[in-house]
Short mmCIF file of C-alpha atoms in Angstrom, two decimals:
data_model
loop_
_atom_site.label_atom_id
_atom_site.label_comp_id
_atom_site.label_asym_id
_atom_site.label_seq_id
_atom_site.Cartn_x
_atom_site.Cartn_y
_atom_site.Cartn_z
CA UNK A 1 58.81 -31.01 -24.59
CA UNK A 2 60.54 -27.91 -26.19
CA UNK A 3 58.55 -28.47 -29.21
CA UNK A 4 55.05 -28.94 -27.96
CA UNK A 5 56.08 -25.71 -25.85
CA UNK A 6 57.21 -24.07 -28.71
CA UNK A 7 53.73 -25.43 -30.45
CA UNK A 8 51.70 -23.85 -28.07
CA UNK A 9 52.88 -20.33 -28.58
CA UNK A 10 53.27 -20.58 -32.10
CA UNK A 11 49.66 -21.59 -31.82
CA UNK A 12 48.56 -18.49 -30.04
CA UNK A 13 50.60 -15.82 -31.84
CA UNK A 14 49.96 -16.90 -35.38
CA UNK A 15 46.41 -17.49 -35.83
CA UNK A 16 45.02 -20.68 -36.79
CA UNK A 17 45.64 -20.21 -40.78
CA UNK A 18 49.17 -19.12 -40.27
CA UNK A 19 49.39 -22.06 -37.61
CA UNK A 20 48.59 -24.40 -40.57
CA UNK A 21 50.75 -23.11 -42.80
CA UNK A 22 53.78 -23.30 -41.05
CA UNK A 23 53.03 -26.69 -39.62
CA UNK A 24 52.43 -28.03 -43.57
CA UNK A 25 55.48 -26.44 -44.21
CA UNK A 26 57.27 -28.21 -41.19
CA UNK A 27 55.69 -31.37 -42.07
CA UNK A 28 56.87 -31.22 -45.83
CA UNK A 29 60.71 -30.50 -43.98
CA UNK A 30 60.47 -33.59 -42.42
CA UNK A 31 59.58 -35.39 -44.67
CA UNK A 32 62.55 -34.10 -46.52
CA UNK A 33 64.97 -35.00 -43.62
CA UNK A 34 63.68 -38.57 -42.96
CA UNK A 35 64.93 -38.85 -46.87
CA UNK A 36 67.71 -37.14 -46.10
CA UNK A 37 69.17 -39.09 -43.33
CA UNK A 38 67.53 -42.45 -45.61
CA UNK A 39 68.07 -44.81 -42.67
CA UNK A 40 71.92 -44.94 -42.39
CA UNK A 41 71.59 -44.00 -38.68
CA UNK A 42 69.67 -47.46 -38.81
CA UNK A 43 72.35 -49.13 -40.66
CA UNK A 44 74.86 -47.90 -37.87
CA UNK A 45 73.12 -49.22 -34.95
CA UNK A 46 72.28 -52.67 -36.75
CA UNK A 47 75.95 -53.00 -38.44
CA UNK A 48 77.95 -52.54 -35.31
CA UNK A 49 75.41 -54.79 -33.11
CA UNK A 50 76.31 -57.37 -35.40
CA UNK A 51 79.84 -56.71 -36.72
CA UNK A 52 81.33 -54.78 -33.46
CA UNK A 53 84.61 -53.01 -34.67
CA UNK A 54 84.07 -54.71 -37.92
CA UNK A 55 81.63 -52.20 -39.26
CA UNK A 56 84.00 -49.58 -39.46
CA UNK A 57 84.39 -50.16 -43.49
CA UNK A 58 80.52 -48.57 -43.56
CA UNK A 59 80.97 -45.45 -41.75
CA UNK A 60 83.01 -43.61 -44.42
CA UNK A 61 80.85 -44.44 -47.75
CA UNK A 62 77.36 -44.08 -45.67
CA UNK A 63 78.58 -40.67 -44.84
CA UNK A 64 79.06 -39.56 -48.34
CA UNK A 65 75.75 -41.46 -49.26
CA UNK A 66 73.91 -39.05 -46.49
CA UNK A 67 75.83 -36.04 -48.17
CA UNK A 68 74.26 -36.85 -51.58
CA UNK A 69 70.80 -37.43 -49.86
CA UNK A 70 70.94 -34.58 -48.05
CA UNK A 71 71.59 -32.50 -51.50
CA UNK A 72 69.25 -34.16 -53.08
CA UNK A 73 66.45 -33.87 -50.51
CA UNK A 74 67.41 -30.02 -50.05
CA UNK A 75 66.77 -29.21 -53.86
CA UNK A 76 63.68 -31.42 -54.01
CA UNK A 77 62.20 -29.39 -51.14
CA UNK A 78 63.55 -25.99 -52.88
CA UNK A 79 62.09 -26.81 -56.03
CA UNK A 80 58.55 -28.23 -54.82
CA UNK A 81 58.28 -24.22 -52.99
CA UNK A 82 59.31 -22.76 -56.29
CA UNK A 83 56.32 -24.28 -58.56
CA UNK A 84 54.14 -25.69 -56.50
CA UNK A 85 50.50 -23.82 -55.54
CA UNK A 86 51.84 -21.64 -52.98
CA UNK A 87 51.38 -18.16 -52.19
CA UNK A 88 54.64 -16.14 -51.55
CA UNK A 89 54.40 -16.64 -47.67
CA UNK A 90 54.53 -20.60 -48.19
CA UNK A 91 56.93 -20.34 -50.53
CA UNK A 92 59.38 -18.04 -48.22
CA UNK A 93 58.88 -20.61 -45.41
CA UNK A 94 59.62 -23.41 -47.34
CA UNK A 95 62.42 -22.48 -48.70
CA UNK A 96 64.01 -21.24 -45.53
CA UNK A 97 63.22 -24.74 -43.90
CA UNK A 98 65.20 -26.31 -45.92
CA UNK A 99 67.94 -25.39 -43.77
CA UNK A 100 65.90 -27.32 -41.02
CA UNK A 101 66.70 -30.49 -43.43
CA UNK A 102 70.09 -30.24 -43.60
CA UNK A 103 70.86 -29.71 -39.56
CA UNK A 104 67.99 -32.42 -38.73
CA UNK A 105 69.48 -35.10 -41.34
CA UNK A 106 73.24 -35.03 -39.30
CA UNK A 107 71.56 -34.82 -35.83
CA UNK A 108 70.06 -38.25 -36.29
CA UNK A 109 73.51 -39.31 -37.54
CA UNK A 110 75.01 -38.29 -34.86
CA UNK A 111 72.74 -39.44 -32.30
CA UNK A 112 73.26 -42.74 -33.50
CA UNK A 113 76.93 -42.36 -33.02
CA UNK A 114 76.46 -41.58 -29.21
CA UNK A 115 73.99 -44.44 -29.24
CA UNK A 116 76.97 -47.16 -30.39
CA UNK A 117 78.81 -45.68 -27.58
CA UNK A 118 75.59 -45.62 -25.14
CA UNK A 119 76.28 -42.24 -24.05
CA UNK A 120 72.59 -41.93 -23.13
CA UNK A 121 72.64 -38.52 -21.25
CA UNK A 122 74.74 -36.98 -24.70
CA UNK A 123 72.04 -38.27 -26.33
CA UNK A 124 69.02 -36.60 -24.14
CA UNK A 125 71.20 -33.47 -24.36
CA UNK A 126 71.80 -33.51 -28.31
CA UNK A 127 68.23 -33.74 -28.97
CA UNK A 128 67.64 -31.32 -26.18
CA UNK A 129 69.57 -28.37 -27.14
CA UNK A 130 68.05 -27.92 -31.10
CA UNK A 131 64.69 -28.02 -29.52
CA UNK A 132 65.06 -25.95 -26.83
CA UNK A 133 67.10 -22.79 -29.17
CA UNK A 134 64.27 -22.58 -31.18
CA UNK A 135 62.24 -21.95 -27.84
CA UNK A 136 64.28 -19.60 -26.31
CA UNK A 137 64.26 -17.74 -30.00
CA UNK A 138 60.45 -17.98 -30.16
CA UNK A 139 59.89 -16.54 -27.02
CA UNK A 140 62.81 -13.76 -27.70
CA UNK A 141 61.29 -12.65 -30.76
CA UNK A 142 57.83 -12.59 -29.41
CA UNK A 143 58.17 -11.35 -25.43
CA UNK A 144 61.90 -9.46 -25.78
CA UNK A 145 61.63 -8.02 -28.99
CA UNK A 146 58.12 -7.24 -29.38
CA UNK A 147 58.07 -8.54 -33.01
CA UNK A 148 54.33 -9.56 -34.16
CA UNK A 149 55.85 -12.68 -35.70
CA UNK A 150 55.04 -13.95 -38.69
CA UNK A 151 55.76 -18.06 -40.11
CA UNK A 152 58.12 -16.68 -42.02
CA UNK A 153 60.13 -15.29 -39.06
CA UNK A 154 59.52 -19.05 -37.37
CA UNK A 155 61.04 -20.50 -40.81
CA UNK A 156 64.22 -18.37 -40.25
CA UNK A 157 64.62 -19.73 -36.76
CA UNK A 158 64.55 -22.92 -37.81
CA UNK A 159 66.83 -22.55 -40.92
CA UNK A 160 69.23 -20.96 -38.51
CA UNK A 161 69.06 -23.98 -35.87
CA UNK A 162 69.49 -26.26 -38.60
CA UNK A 163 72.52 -24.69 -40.14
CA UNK A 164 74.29 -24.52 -36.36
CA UNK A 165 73.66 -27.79 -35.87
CA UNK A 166 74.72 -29.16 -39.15
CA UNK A 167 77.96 -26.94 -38.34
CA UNK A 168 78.64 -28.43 -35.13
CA UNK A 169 78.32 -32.25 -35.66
CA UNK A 170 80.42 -32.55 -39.21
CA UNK A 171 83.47 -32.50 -37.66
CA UNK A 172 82.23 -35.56 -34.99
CA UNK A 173 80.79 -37.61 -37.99
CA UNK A 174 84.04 -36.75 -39.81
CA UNK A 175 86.13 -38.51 -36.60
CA UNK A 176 83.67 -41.38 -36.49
CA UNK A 177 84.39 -41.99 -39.92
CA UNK A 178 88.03 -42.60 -38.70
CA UNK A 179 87.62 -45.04 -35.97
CA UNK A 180 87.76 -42.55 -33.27
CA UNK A 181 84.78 -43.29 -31.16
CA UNK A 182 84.35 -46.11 -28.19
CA UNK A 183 81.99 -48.74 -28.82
CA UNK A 184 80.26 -50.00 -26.07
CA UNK A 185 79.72 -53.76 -25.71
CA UNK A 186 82.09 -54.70 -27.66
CA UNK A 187 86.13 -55.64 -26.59
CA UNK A 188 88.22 -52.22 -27.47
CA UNK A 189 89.93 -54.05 -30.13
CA UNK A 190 90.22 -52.99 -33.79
CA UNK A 191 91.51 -55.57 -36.74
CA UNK A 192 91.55 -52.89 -39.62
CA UNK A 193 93.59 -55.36 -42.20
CA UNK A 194 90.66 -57.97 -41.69
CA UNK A 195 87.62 -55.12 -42.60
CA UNK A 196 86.19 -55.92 -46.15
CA UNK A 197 85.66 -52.83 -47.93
CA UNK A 198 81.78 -51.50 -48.17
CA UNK A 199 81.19 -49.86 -51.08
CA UNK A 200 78.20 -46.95 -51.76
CA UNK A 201 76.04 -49.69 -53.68
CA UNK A 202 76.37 -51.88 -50.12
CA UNK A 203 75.06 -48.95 -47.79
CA UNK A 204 72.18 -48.85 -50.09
CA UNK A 205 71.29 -51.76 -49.87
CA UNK A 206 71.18 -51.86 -46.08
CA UNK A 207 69.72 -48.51 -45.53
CA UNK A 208 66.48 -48.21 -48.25
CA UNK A 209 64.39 -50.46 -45.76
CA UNK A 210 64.98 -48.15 -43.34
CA UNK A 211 64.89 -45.19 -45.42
CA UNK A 212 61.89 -46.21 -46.89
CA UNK A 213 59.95 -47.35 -43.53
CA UNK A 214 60.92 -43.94 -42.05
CA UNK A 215 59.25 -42.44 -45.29
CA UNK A 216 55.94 -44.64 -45.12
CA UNK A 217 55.58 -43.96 -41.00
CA UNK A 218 55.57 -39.92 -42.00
CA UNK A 219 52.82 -40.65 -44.48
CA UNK A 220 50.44 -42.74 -42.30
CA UNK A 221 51.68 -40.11 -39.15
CA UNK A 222 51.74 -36.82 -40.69
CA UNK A 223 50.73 -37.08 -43.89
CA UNK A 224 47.33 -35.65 -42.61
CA UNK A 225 48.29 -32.44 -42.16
CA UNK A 226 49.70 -31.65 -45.75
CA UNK A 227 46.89 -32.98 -47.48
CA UNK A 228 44.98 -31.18 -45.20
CA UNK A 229 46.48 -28.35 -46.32
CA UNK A 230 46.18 -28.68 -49.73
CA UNK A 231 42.71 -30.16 -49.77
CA UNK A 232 40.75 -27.74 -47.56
CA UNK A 233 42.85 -25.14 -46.21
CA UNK A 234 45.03 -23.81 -43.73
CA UNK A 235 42.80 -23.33 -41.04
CA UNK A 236 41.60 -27.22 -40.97
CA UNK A 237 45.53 -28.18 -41.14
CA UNK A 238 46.36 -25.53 -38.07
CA UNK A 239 43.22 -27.16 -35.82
CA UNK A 240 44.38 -30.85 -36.81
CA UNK A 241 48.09 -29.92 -35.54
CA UNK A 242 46.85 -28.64 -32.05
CA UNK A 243 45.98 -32.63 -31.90
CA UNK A 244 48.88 -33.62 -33.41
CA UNK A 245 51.31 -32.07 -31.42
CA UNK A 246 49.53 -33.28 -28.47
CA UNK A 247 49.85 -36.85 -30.11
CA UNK A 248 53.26 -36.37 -30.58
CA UNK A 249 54.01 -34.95 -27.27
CA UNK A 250 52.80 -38.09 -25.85
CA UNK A 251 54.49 -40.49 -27.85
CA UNK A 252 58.14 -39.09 -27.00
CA UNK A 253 58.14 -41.72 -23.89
CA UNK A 254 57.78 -44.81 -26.55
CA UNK A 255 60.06 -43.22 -29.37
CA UNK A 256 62.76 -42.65 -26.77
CA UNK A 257 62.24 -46.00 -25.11
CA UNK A 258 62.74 -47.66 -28.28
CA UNK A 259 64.34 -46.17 -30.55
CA UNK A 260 67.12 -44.41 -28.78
CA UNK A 261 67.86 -46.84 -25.58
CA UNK A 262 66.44 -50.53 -26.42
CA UNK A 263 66.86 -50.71 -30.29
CA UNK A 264 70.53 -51.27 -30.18
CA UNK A 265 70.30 -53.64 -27.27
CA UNK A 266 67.62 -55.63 -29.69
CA UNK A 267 69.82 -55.47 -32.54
CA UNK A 268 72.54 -57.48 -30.19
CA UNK A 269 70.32 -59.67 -28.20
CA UNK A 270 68.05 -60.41 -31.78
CA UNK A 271 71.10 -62.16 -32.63
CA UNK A 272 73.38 -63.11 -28.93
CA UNK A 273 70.31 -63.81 -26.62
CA UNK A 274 67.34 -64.61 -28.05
CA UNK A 275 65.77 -65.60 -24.50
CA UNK A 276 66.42 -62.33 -22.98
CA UNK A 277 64.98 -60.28 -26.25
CA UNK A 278 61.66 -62.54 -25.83
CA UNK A 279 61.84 -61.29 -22.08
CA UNK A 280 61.76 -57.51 -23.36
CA UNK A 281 59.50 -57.91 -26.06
CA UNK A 282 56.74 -59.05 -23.56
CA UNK A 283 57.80 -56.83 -20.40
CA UNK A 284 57.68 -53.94 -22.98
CA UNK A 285 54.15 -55.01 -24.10
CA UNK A 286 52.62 -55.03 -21.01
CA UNK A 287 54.34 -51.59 -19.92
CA UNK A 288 53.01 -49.80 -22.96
CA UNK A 289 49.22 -51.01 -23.19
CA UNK A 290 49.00 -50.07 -19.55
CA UNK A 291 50.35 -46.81 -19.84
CA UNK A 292 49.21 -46.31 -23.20
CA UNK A 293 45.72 -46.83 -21.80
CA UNK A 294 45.64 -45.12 -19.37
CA UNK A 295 47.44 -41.42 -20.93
CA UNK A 296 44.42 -41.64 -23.39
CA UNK A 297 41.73 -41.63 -20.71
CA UNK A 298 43.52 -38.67 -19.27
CA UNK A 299 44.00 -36.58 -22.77
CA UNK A 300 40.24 -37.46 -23.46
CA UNK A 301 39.18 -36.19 -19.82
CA UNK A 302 40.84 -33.13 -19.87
CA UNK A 303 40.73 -32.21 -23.65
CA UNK A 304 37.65 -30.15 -22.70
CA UNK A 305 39.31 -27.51 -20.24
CA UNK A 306 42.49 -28.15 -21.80
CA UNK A 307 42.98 -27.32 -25.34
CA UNK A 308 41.04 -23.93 -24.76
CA UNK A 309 43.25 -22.90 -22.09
CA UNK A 310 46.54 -23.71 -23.74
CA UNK A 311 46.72 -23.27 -27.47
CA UNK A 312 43.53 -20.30 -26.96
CA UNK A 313 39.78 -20.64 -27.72
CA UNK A 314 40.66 -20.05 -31.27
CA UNK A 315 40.96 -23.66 -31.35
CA UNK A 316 37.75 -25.19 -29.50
CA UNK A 317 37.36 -27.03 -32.80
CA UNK A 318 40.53 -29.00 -31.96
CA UNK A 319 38.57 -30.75 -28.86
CA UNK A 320 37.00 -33.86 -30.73
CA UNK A 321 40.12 -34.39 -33.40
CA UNK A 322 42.17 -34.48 -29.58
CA UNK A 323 39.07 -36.90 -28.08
CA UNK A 324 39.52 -39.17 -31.21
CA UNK A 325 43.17 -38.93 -32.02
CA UNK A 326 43.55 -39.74 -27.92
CA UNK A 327 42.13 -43.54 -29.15
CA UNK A 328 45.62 -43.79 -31.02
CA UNK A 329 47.47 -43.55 -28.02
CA UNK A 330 47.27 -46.91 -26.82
CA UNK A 331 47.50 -48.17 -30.68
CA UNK A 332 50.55 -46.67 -31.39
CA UNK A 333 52.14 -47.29 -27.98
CA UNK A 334 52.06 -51.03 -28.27
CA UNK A 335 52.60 -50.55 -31.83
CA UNK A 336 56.30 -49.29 -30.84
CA UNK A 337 57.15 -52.65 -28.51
CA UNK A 338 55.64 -55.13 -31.38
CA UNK A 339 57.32 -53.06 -34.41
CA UNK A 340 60.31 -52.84 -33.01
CA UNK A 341 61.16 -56.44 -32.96
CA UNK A 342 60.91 -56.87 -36.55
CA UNK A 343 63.61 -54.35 -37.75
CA UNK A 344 66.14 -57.21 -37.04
CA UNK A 345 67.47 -60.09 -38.91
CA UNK A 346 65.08 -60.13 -42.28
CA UNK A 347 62.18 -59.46 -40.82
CA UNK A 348 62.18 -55.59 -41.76
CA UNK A 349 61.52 -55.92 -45.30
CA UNK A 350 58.36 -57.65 -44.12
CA UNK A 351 57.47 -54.62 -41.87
CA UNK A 352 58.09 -52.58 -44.73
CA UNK A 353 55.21 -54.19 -46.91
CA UNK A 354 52.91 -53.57 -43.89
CA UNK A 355 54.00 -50.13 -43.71
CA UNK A 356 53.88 -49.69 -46.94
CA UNK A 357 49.82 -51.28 -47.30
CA UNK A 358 49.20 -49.08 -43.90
CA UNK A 359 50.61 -46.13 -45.57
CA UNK A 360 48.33 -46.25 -49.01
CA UNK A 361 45.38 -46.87 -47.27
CA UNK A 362 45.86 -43.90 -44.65
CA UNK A 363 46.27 -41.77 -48.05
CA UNK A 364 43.53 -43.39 -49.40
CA UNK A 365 41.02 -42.56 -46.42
CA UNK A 366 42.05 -39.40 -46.11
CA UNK A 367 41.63 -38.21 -50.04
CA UNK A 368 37.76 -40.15 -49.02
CA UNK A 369 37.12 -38.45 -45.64
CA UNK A 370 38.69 -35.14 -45.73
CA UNK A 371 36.18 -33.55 -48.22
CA UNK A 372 33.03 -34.63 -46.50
CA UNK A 373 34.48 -34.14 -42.97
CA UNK A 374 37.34 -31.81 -42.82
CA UNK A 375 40.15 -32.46 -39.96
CA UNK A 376 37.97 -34.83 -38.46
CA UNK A 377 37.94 -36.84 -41.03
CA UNK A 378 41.49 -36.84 -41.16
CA UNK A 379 41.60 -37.88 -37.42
CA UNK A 380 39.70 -40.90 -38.47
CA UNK A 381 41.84 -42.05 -41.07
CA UNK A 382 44.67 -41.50 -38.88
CA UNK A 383 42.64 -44.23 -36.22
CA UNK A 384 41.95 -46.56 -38.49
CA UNK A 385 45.53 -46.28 -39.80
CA UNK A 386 47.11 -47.00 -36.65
CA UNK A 387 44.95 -50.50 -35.60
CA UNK A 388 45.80 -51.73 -38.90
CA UNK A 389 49.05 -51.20 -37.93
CA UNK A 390 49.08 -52.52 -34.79
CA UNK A 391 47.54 -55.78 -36.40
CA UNK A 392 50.08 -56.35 -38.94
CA UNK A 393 52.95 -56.04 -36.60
CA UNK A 394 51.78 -58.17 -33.55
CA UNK A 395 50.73 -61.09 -36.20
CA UNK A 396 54.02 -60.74 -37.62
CA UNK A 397 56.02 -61.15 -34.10
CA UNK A 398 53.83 -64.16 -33.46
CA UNK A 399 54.32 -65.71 -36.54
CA UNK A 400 57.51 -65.13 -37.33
CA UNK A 401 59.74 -63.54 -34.73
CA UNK A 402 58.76 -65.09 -31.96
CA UNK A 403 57.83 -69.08 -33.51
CA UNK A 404 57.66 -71.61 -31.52
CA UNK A 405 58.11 -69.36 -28.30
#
């Protein structure tokens, strides 16, 4: 909640053309990070359900592999700010954000560390405390200083977030790396002489489906907001974010749910109990339609009074893209419980083709729609994106996942 906090006063200080610019630029940075990080926090959580203790042999080699990722993703996102059609402003931001890349690409490591141990409440805090720095800095700058802030004074706060938190957790990864970490659910036993070696080539292997998913979700999630950018301005990509971020907001409860507490627990019981990871899959498809359902009537209700009063009437225009982006709700929440059963045993290369096909055609829609229809058009795309989606996966996990069941 730090960020959509943060979000709304970034909203009201900068202006809705500076607002766009610096989310563009924040979008581009994460893009950057998901390649960083290319899935190996994936490959930790699936590894170790599977292997237990075994998995050790990956740690070390997937750590280097993020190192060389990270580089790589760092001078990709330095280079694309040096000669691509920027002004000096974008290209200040960007470059400072890619010290955002490097912090963000080890705190998803890490998490995934303190998932294999199911330190839960670590986990809440660690993706807590980047979040809420950056507040606290905001609101410093802005309220204690008296600074008329700028996105390039929001860039440096981030670079300097990123670079203490990608000081604090190398020396953790660097212990993991040696064994020294508890892994729950499995016995506290360690056979090191009976670990085969994994070699760089073998942590590729595992991790580009991930990678690569992670990749095509940013383009069918947020892909909107660069072309946005780059297609018809600043301004339409600063009123599509106010919707965004409200999206985004929302869809912490699912992305936590999942992806931080049940998707080791499905990695395990994909493979050890198949009858109780049926059980889940259903209980968590009736949780989310319901309350998927029912958050969108309420964001569509209030969007009226609301977006006015909390991101300023500089941004009445953001009412409809909320009132249509608030039918994705629902889509995306079930979309969570249905995708989340394929990312075990083979079944995540398939989700990767659907990802992939979901991905190209939100692209496609939105180099269609956004020149007739601005941010609305974008919104659109971003609709139809997300029932595709949602209609891949669940014919997938009835099909193949679930046969026979």
């Amino acid at each position: 909640m730090c960020t959509f906090f943060v979000y709304i006063v970034l909203a009201r200080q900068l202006g809705a053309e500076n607002y766009g610019l610096f989310s563009a630029a924040f979008s581009l940075a994460t893009i950057a990070s998901i390649t960083a990080n290319f899935g190996i926090p994936q490959v930790w959580l699936k590894v170790f359900g599977s292997e237990g203790w075994g998995a050790l042999s990956w740690v070390r080699p997937s750590l280097i592999l993020l190192v060389l990722t990270t580089v790589i993703s760092c001078f990709l996102m330095l280079a694309w700010s040096e000669f691509g059609p920027h002004d000096s402003v974008s290209e200040d931001v960007l470059s400072l954000m890619t010290l955002f890349v490097l912090g963000q690409a080890f705190s998803e490591s890490m998490v995934a560390k303190l998932q294999l141990e199911e330190k839960y409440m670590k986990v809440a805090l660690l993706q807590f405390a980047p979040h809420f720095l950056r507040l606290i800095s905001v609101l410093g700058l802005i309220y204690v200083a008296r600074v008329n802030i700028n996105p390039t004074d929001i860039a440096l706060i981030y670079g300097l977030v990123g670079l203490i938190t990608f000081a604090v957790f190398f020396h953790p990864l660097r212990q993991f790396s040696l064994g020294n970490f508890v892994l729950a659910g499995h016995e506290c036993t360690r056979y090191q002489n009976s670990i085969t070696p994994k070699s760089h080539k073998d942590v590729f292997k595992e991790a580009w489906p991930f990678g690569f998913g992670a990749v095509l979700a940013f383009v069918y999630l947020q892909i909107d907001i660069i072309m946005l950018k780059y297609i018809s301005g600043d301004r339409e990509a600063g009123l599509y974010n106010v919707g965004f971020v409200v999206l985004t907001a929302i869809m912490l409860f699912p992305v936590v749910l999942f992806s931080k507490f049940l998707l080791p627990k499905y990695y395990r019981w994909s493979v050890h109990d198949r009858e109780k990871f049926f059980s889940a899959y259903k209980r968590g498809n009736i949780i989310m339609i319901i309350s998927g359902i029912f958050t969108a009537l309420v964001v569509f209700l209030l969007s009226d009074f609301g977006v006015p009063f909390v991101f300023g009437e500089e941004y009445k225009d953001s009412i409809i893209l909320v009132k249509i982006l608030a039918i994705v709700i629902p889509l995306n929440f079930l979309a969570y419980s249905v995708g989340a059963t394929l990312v075990t045993t083979h079944h995540i290369r398939t989700k990767i083709k659907i990802m992939g096909l979901v991905a190209v055609t939100n692209v496609v829609l939105n180099l269609w729609l956004i020149p007739y229809f601005g941010s609305s058009g974008a919104a659109a795309a971003t609709v139809i994106s997300s029932a595709l989606l949602l209609g891949f996966y669940y014919f997938i996990a009835k099909h193949r996942v679930f046969i026979g069941v």
